[in-house]
Short mmCIF file of C-alpha atoms in Angstrom, two decimals:
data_model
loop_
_atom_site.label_atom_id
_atom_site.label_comp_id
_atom_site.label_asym_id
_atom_site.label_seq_id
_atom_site.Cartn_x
_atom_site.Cartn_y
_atom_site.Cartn_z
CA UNK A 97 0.00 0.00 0.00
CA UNK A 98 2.95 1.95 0.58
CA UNK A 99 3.93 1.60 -2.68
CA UNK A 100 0.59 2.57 -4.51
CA UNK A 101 -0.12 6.06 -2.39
CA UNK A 102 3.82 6.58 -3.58
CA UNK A 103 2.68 6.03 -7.44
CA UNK A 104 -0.64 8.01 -7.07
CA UNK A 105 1.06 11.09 -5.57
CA UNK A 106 3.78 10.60 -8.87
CA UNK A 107 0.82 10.69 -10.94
CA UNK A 108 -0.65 13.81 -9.68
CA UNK A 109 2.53 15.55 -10.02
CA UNK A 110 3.19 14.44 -13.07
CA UNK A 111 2.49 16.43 -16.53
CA UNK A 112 -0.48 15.90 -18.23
CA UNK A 113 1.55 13.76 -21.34
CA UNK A 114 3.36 11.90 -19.24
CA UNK A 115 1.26 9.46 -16.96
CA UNK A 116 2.05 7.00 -18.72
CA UNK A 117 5.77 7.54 -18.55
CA UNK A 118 5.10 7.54 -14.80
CA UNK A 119 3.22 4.68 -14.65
CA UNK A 120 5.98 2.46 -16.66
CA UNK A 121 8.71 3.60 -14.46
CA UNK A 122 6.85 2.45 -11.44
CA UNK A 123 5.37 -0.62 -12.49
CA UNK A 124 9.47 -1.15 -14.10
CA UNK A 125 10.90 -0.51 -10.40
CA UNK A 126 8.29 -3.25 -8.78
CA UNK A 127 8.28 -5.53 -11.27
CA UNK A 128 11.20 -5.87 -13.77
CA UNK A 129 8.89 -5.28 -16.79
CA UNK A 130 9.74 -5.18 -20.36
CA UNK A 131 6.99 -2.95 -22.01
CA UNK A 132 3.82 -0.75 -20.71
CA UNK A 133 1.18 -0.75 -22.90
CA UNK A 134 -2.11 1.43 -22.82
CA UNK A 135 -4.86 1.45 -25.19
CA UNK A 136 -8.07 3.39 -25.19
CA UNK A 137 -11.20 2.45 -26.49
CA UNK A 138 -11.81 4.49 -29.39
CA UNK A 139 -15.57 5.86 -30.25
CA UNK A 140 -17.02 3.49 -32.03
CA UNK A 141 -15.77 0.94 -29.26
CA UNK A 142 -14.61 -1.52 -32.25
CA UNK A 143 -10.79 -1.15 -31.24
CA UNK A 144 -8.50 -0.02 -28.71
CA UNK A 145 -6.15 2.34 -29.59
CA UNK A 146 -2.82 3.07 -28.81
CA UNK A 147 -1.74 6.13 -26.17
CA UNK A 148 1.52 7.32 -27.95
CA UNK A 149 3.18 10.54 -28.79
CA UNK A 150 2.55 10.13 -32.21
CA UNK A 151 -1.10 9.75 -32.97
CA UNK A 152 -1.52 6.10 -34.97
CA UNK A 153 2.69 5.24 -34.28
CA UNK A 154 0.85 1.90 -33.17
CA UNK A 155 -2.13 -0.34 -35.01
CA UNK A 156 -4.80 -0.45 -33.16
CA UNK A 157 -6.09 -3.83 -31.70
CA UNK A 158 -9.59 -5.15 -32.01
CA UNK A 159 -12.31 -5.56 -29.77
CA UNK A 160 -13.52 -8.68 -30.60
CA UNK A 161 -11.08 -11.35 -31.07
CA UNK A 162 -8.23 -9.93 -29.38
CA UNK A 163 -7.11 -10.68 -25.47
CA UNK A 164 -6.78 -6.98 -24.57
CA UNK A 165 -10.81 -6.88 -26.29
CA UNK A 166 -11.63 -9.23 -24.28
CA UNK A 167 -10.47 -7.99 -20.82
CA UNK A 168 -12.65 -4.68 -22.13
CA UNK A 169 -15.74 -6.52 -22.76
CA UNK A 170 -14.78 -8.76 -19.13
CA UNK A 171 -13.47 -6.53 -17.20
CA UNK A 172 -11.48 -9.32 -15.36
CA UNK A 173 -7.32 -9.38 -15.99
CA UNK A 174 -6.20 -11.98 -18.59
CA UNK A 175 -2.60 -13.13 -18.49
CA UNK A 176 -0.63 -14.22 -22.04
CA UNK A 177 2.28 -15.90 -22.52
CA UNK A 178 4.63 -14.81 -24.86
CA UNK A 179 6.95 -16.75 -24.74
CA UNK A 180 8.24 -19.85 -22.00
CA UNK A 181 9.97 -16.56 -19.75
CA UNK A 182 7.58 -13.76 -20.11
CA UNK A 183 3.80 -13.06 -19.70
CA UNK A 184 1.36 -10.46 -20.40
CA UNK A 185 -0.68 -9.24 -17.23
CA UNK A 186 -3.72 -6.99 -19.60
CA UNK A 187 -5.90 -5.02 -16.89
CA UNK A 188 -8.88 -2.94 -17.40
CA UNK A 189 -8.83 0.76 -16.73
CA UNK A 190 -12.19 1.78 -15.96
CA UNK A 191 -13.03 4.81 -13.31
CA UNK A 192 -16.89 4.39 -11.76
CA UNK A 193 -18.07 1.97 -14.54
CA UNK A 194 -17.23 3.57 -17.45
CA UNK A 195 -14.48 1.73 -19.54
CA UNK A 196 -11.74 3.56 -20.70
CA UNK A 197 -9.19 1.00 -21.95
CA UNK A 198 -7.01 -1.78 -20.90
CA UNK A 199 -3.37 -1.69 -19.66
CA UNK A 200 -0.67 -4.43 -21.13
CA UNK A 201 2.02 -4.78 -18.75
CA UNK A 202 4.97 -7.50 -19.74
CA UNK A 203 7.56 -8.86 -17.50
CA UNK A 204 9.15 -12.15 -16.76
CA UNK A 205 7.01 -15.14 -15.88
CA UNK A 206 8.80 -15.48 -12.49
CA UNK A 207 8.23 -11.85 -11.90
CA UNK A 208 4.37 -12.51 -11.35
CA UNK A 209 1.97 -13.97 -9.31
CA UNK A 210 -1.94 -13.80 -7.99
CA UNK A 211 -1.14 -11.72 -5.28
CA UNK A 212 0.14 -9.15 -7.72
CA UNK A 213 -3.56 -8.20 -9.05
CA UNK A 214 -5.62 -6.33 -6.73
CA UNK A 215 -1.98 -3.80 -6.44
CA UNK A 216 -2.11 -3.62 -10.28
CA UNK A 217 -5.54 -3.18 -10.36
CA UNK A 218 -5.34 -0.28 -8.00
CA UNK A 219 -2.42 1.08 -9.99
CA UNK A 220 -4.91 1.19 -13.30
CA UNK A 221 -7.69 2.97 -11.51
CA UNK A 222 -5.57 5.61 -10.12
CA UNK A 223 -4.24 5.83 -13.51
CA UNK A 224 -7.68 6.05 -15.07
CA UNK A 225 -8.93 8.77 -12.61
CA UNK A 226 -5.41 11.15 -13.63
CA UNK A 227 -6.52 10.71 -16.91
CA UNK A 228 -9.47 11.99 -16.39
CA UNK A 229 -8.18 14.79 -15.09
CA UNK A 230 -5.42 15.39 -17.42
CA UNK A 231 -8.09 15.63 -20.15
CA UNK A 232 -8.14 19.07 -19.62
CA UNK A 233 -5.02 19.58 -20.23
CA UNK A 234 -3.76 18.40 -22.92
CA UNK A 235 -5.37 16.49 -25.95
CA UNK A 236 -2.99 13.23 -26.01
CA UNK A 237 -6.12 10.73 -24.58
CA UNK A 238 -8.90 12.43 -26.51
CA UNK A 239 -6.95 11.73 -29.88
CA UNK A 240 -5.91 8.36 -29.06
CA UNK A 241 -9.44 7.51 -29.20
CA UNK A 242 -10.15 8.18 -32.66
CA UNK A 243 -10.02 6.09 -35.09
CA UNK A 244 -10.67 8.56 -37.85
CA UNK A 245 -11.46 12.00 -38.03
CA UNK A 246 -14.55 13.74 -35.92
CA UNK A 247 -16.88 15.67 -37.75
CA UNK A 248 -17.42 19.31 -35.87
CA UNK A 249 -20.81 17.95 -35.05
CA UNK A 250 -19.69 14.56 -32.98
CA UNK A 251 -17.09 16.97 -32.14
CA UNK A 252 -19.24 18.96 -30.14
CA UNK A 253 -21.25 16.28 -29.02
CA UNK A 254 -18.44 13.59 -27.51
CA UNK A 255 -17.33 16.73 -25.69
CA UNK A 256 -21.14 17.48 -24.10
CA UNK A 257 -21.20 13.81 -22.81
CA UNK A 258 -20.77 12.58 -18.88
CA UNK A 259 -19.11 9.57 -20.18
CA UNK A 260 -20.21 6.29 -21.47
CA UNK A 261 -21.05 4.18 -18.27
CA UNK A 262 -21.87 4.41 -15.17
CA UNK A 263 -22.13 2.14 -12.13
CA UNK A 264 -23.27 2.65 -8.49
CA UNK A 265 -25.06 0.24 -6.13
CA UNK A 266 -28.58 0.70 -7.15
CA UNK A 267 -27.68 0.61 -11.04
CA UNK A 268 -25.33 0.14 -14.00
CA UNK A 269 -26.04 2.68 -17.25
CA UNK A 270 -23.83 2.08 -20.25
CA UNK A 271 -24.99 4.52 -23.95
CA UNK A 272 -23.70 4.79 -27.50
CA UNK A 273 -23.96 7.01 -30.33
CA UNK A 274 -23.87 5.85 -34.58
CA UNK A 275 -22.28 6.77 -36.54
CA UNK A 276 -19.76 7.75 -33.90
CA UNK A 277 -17.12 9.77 -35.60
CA UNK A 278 -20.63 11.86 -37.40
CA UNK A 279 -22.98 11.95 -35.59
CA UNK A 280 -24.84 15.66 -35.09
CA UNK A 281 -28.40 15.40 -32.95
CA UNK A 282 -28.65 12.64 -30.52
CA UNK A 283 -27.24 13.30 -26.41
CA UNK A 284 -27.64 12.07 -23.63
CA UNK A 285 -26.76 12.68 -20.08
CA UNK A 286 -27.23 11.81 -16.42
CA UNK A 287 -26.12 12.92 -13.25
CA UNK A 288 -25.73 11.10 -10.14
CA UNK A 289 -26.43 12.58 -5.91
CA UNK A 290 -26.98 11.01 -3.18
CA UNK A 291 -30.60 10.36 -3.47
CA UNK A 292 -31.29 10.63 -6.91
CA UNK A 293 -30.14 9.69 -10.67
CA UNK A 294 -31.60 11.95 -13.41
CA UNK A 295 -31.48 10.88 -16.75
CA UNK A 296 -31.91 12.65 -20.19
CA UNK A 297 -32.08 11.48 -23.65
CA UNK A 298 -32.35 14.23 -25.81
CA UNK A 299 -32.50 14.47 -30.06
CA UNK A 300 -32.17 17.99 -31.71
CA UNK A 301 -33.57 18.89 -34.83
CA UNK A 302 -32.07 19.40 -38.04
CA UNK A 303 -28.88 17.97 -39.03
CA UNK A 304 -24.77 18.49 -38.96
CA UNK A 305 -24.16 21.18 -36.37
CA UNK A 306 -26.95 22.82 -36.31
CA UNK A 307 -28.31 19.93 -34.40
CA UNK A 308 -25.41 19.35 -32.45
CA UNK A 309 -25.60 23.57 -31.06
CA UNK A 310 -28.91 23.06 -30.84
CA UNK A 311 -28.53 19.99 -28.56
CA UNK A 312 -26.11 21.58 -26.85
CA UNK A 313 -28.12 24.30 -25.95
CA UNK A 314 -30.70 22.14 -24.44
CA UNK A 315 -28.57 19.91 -22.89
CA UNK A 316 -26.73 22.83 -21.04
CA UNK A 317 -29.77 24.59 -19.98
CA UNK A 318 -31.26 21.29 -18.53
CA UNK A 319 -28.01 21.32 -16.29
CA UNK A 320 -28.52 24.82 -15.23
CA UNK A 321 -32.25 23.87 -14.07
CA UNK A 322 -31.07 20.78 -12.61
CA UNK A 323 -28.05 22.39 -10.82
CA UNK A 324 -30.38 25.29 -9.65
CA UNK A 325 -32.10 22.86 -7.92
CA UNK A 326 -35.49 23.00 -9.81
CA UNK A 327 -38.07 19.92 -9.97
CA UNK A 328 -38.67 17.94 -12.76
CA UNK A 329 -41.06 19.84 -14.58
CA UNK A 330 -39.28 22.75 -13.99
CA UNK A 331 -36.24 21.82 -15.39
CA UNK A 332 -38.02 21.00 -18.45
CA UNK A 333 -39.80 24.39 -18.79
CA UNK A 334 -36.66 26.19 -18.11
CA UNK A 335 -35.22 24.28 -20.94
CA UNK A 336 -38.15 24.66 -23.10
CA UNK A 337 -37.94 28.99 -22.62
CA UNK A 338 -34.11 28.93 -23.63
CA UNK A 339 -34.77 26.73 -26.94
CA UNK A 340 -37.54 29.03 -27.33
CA UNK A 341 -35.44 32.35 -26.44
CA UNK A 342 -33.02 31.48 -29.20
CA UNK A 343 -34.71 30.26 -31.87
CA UNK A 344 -38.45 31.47 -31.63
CA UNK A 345 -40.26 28.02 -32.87
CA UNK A 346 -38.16 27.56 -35.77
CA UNK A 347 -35.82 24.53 -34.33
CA UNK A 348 -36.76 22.54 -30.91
CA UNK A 349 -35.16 19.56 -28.93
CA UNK A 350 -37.19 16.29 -28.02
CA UNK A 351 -36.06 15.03 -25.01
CA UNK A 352 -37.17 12.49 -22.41
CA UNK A 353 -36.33 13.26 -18.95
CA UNK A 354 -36.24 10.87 -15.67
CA UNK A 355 -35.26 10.93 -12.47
CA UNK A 356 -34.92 8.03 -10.36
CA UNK A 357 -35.10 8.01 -6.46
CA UNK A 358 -32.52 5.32 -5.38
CA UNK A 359 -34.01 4.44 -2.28
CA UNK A 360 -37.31 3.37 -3.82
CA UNK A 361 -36.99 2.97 -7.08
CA UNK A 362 -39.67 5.81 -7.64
CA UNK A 363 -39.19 7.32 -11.34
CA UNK A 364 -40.55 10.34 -12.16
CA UNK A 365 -40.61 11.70 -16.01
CA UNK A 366 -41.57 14.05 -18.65
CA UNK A 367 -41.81 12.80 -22.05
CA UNK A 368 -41.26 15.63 -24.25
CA UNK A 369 -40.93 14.00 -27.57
CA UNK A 370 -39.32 11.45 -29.32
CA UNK A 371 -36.50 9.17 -27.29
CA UNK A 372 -38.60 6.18 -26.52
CA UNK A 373 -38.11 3.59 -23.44
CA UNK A 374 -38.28 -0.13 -23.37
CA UNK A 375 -38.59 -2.41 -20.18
CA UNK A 376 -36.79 -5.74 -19.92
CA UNK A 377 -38.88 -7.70 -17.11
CA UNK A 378 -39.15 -11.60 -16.27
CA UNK A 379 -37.95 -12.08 -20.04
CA UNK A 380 -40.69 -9.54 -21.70
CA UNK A 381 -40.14 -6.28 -23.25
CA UNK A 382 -42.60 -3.94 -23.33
CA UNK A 383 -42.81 -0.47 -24.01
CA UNK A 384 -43.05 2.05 -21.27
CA UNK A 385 -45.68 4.38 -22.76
CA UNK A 386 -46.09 8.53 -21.38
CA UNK A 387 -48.42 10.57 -22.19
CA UNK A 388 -46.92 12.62 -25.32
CA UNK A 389 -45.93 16.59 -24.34
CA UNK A 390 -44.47 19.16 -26.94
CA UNK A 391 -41.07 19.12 -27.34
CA UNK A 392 -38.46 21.80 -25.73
CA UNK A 393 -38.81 24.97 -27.71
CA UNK A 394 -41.92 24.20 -30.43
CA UNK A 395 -43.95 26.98 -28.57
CA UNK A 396 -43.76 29.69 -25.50
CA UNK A 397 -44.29 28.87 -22.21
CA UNK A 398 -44.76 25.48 -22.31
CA UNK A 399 -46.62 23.92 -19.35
CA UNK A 400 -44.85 20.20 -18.68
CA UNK A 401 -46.46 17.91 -15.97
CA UNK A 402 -44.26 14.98 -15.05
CA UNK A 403 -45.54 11.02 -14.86
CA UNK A 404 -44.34 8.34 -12.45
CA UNK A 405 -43.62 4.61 -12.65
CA UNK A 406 -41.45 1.91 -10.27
CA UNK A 407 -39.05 0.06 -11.02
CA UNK A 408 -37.50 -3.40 -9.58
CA UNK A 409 -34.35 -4.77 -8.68
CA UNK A 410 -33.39 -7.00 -11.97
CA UNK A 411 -35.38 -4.62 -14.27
CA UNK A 412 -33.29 -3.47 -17.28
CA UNK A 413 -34.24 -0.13 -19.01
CA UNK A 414 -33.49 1.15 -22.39
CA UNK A 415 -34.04 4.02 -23.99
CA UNK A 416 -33.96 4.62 -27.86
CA UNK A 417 -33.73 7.73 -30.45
CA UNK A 418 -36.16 7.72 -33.23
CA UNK A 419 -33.14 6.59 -35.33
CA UNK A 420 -33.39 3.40 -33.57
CA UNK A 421 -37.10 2.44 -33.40
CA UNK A 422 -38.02 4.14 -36.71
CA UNK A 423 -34.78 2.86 -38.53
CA UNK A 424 -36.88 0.81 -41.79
CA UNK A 425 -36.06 -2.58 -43.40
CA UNK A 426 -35.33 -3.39 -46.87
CA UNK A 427 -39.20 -4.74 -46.37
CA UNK A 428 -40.21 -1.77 -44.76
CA UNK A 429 -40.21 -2.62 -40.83
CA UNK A 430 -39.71 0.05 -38.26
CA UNK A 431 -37.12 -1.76 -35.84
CA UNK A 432 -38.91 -1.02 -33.08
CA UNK A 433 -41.76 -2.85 -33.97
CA UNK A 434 -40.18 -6.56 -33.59
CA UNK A 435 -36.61 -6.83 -34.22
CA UNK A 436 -35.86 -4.15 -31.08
CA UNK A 437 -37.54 -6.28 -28.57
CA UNK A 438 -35.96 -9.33 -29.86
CA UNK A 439 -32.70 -8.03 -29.82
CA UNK A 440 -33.24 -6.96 -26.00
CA UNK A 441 -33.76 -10.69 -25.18
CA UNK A 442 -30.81 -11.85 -26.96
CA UNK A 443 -29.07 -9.23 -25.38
CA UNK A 444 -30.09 -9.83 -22.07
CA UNK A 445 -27.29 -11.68 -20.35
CA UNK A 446 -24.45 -8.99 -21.05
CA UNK A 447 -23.89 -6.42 -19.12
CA UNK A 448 -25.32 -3.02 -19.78
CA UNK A 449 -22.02 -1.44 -21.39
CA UNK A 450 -22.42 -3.83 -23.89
CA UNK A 451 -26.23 -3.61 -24.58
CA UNK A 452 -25.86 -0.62 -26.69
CA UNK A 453 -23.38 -2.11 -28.88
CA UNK A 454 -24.82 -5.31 -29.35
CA UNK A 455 -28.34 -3.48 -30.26
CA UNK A 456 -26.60 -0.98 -32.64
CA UNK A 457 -24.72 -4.06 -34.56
CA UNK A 458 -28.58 -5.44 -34.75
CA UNK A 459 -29.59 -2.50 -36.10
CA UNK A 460 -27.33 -2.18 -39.06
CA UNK A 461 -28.39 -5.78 -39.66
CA UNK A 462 -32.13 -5.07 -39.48
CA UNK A 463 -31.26 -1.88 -42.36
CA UNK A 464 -29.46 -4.18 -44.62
CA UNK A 465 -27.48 -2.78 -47.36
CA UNK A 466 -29.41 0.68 -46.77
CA UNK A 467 -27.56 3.85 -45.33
CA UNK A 468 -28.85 5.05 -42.34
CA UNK A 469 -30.57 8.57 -42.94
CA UNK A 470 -30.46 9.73 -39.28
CA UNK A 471 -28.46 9.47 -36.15
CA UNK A 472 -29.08 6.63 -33.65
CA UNK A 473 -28.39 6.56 -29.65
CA UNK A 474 -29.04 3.53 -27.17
CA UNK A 475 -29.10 3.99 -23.61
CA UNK A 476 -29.31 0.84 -21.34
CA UNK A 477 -30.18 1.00 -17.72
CA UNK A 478 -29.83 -2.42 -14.96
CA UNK A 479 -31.49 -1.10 -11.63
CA UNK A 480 -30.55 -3.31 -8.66
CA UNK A 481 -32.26 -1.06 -5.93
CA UNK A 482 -30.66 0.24 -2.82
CA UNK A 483 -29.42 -2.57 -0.22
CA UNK A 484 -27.83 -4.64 -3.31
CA UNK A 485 -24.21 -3.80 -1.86
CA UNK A 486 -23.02 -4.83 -5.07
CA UNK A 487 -20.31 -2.15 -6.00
CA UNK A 488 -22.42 -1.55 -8.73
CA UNK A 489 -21.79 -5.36 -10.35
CA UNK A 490 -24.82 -7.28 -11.54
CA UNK A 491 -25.66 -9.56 -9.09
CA UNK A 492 -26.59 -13.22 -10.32
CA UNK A 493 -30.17 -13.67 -8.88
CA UNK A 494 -31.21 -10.00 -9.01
CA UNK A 495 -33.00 -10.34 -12.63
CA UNK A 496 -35.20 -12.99 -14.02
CA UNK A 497 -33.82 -12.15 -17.22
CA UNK A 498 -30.68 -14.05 -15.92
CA UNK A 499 -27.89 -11.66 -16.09
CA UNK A 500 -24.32 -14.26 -15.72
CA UNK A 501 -22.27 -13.92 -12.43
CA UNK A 502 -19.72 -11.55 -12.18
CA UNK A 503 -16.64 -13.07 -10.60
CA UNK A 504 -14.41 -10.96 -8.17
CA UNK A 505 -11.02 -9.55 -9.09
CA UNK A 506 -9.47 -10.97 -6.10
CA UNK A 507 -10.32 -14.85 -7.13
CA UNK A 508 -8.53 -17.33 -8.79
CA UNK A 509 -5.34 -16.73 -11.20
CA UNK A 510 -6.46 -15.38 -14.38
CA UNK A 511 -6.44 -18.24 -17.36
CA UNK A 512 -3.14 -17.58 -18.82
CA UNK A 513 -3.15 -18.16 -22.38
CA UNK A 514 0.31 -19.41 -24.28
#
C-alpha cells in the first residue's frame, strides 16, 4: 500500500503527457517489466487504440477477437504468454463503470503472481482517474481515441457527454452514439447525488451542427435547471424557454427526462418528444408508454407535468432515439416494432455497457445494405435497488432475465493463455 499512495502522488505531479511515462517507471521498479502498454477504447468501441506521442505510431487492436478486447468486454485481468519466460498481465482501466481502456504490462514469468492483481488493479484505476483529469489539459487521450477524423458535429457532441457508463449500487447505465465519428443530434446525459439519478435522452432537430448547437443548448440549460435545484417539470420548462429564447419556434429539442429516487426505485418523467423507453422484465419487453408533451422549444411557455412509474431490482431499461425504433427494413419494418424487442432478449445476459453495442450491430443488420438517414443513440439502464451492496456489479439472482455472475477480481489466477 505503501507503494501505490507513492505512485498516485507521482501521478498527480506528473504532466499531463506523461502518466504513462510515470506509470511504466513504477510498475518497471516493482516488477522488472519489459513494455507498458495502454490502449483506449476508441468511439465506435470496435478497437482499442494506442496512447503514444505520435497519434496512430501503433495499429490499433480489435475488440472482438483480441485478449486486450476481451479484458474490455470482461473486465477481469487476462494473463498471455509470450513466450516460455515472459507473460502479459492486460488489466482494465475503468473509473466508476465507465471503460476507458485496458493496460498491457509485460515482464518475466517469475516476476508474477496472484497476489500481484488487486496492487495492479489499484495502480490502473488511479491511472484512469489522472486521466481523467489530465483531459483538460492536454489532448494526447482524446486523440488516441479516434479512429478517424470527428466531424465538428460529434465533435461537439463527444465533448457534451458525462461519459459512457456508469455504475453505483442501485444501477449500472452504459450509452452509445452511430455513426460515432458523425454523428450531429442525438445526447444524452445523467447525473448522479446522493438520493437521486436523473437521466436525459435528448434528439435535436435538423442535421450536422446545427443539431449538435442546438442539442447543446438544451442539454446545457437542462443542467442549469437541474443544478439550480429545480423539480422535474421545472427543469423541463426552463429548458423549453431557452430553446424558445433562441430560436423562436423555428428549431426545438425532443427530449425524455427521468429521475430516479434510489431508495425506492420511484421514477418520475416528462416525455417531451421522441426518445422512446423499453422495459426488460421476467424475459418480456414492453414499451413504457407517457403521455406525449411538446417538445423543448416548439412553442412559449410550455406547461410540462411529469408522470411516475417503479421500477424493480433486476429490471433493465433502455431508452432509444427515433433513429433506432423508426430505422426501416429493406421490407419496410420500423425496428422497433419486432426486431428491437428481440434483440433486448438476446441481449439480455451482457452487461449493460455492452447492450448498446450489441443493439446498434442489430440495427445495421435489421437496415441491410441501406444507409442510415439519421443518427441513432441507445441507452441501457440495470437497476438493482438500494441494499444490493453490489459495487455496482450485476448480481446473479437480481434479474429474471438471468444476467451471468460476475466473478471478483481478487479470485482465482487469471487463465493464462500461451
Amino acid at each position: 500500500m505503501d507503494e501505490f499512495a507513492a505512485l498516485e502522488q507521482a501521478l498527480r505531479g506528473a504532466a499531463p503527457h506523461s502518466l504513462l511515462d510515470v506509470m511504466s517507471a513504477a510498475l518497471d521498479e516493482r516488477y522488472g517489466t519489459t513494455a507498458v502498454e495502454l490502449r483506449l477504447a476508441d468511439y465506435g468501441t470496435r478497437s482499442l487504440q494506442a496512447v503514444a506521442a505520435e497519434p496512430g505510431a501503433a495499429e490499433p487492436v480489435p475488440i472482438h477477437g483480441s485478449p486486450q478486447g476481451r479484458v474490455f468486454g470482461s473486465q477481469e485481468p487476462y494473463v498471455t504468454g509470450e513466450s516460455g519466460d515472459r507473460v502479459s498481465v492486460h488489466l482494465p482501466v475503468t473509473v466508476r463503470g465507465d471503460r476507458l481502456g485496458v493496460l498491457t504490462v509485460g515482464m518475466a514469468a517469475d516476476a508474477f503472481t496472484e497476489a500481484d492483481l488487486p496492487d495492479l488493479g489499484l495502480a490502473c484505476e488511479a491511472l484512469g482517474h489522472e486521466m481523467l483529469v489530465a483531459e483538460r489539459d492536454t489532448d494526447l487521450y482524446l486523440l488516441a481515441r479516434r479512429a478517424a477524423r470527428l466531424t465538428l458535429a460529434a465533435e461537439i457532441q463527444w465533448q457534451l457527454l458525462p461519459g459512457r457508463a456508469c455504475a453505483r449500487d442501485e444501477f449500472a447505465l452504459g450509452a452509445q452514439l452511430e455513426p460515432a465519428y458523425g454523428i450531429f443530434g442525438d445526447n444524452y446525459d445523467w447525473s448522479v447525488s446522493r438520493d437521486h439519478l436523473t437521466v436525459a435522452v435528448t434528439n435535436g432537430m435538423g442535421d450536422g451542427t446545427e443539431a449538435a448547437l442546438l442539442s447543446n443548448l438544451a442539454v446545457n440549460a437542462l443542467r442549469n435547471a437541474r443544478r439550480a435545484g429545480l423539480c422535474l417539470a421545472d427543469q423541463a420548462a426552463l429548458a423549453d424557454q431557452a430553446v424558445y429564447a433562441h430560436y423562436r419556434g423555428r428549431a426545438y429539442v425532443s427530449v425524455l427526462l427521468l429521475r430516479f429516487d434510489l431508495a425506492t426505485g420511484e421514477v418520475e418523467a416528462v416525455d417531451a418528444g421522441s426518445p422512446r423507453l423499453w422495459r426488460l422484465r421476467d424475459r418480456e419487453v414492453e414499451p413504457i408508454p407517457f403521455d406525449a408533451q411538446l417538445p423543448l422549444g416548439m412553442f412559449e411557455e410550455t406547461v410540462y407535468v411529469p408522470e411516475r412509474f417503479t421500477v424493480r431490482p433486476g429490471d433493465r431499461l433502455v431508452f432509444g432515439s427515433d433513429g433506432v425504433y423508426e430505422a426501416l427494413s429493406p421490407a419496410g419494418e420500423p425496428y422497433g416494432e419486432r426486431s428491437l424487442p428481440r434483440a433486448l432478449l438476446a441481449a439480455s445476459l451482457l452487461p449493460p455497457t455492452q447492450v448498446p453495442g450489441a443493439v446498434l450491430r442489430e440495427l445495421a443488420g435489421h437496415r441491410g445494405d441501406k444507409s442510415p438517414d439519421d443518427d441513432a443513440l441507445v441507452l441501457c439502464l440495470d437497476w438493482y435497488g438500494r441494499g444490493a451492496g453490489t459495487g455496482g456489479l450485476p448480481r446473479a439472482a437480481s434479474r429474471s432475465g438471468g444476467l451471468p455472475h460476475v466473478a471478483s477480481r481478487s479470485g482465482g489466477l487469471p487463465h493464462v493463455a500461451s
